[in-house]
XYZ file of C-alpha atoms in Angstrom:
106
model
C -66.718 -139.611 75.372
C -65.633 -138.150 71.840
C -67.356 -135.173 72.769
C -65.578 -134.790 75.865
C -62.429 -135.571 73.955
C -63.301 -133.261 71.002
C -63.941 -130.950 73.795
C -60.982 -131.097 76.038
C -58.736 -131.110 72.468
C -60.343 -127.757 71.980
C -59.714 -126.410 75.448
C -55.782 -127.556 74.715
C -55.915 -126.199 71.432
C -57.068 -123.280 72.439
C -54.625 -122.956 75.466
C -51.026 -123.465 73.001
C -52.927 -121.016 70.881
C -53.103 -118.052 73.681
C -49.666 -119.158 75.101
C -48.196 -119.050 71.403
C -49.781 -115.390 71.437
C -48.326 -114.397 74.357
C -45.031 -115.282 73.501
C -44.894 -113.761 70.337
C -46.214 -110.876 71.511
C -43.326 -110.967 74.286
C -41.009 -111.559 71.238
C -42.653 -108.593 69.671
C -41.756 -106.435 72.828
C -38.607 -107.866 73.019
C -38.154 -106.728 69.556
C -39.257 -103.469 69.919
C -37.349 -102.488 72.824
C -33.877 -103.720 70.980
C -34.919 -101.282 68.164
C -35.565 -98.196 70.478
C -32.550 -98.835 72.155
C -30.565 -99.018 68.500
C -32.512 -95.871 67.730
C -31.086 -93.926 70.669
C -27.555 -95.147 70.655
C -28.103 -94.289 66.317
C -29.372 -90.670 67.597
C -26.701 -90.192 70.270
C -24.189 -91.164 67.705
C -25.406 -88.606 64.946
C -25.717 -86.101 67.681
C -22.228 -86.653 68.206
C -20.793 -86.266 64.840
C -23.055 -82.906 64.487
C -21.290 -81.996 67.110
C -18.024 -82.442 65.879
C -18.800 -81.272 62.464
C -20.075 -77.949 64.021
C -16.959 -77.615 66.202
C -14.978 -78.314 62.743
C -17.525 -75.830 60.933
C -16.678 -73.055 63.198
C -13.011 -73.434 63.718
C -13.211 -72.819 59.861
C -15.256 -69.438 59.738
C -13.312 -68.513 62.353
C -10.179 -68.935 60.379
C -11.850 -67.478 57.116
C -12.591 -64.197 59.245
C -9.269 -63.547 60.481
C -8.375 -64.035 57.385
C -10.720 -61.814 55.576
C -9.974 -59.444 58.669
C -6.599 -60.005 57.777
C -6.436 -58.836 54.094
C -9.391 -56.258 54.423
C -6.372 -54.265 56.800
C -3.750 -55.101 54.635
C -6.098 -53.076 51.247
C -6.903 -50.680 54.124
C -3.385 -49.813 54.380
C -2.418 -49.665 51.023
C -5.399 -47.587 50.229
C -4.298 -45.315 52.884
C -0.438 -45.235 52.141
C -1.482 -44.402 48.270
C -3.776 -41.711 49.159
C -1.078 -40.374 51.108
C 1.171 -40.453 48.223
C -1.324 -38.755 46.015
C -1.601 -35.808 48.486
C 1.954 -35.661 49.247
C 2.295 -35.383 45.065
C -0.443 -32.794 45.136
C 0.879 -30.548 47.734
C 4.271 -30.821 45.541
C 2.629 -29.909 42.284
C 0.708 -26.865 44.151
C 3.584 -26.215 45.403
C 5.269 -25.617 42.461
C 2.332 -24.001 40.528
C 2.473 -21.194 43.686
C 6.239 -20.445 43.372
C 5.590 -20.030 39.610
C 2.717 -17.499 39.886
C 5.420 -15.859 42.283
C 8.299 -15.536 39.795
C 5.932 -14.393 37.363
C 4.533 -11.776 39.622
C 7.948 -10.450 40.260
């Protein structure tokens, strides 16, 4: 009868044991799954702010171009109105050198 008892005790022992597995490895799932599904909404979140950062990113080298753009016309123009000046001056001073030679030809 002890046997039988020692037996049976064993069998019951044996059972909590398996159903005490099982339901920590259901806890474990359990578990698991509420991480992935932090993960995702954590990627989906990041992938979000990227987003935005790279919107914000490019509205700024946009605005640093047209302003580059901006100021590379602006020296452009100066260079352009100076070298005008400096061949308007030129033509003057030839100008004069030429009715010089004349008088002094006469």
């Amino acid at each position: 009868m002890k046997t039988i008892l020692a037996l049976l005790s064993g069998i019951v022992l044996t059972h909590t044991l398996y159903a005490a597995d099982a339901a920590g490895n259901n806890q474990v799932q359990q578990l698991n799954t509420e991480i992935q599904n932090q993960l995702k909404q954590l990627q989906a979140q990041q992938q979000q702010q990227l987003a935005a950062l790279n919107t914000q990113l490019q509205a700024q080298i946009k605005q640093v171009q047209t302003q580059l753009q901006t100021q590379i016309q602006t020296v452009n123009a100066q260079t352009q109105n100076q070298m005008k000046q400096i061949q308007t001056s030129l033509q003057q001073q030839i100008a004069q050198v030429q009715q010089q030679m004349v008088k002094q030809n006469q």
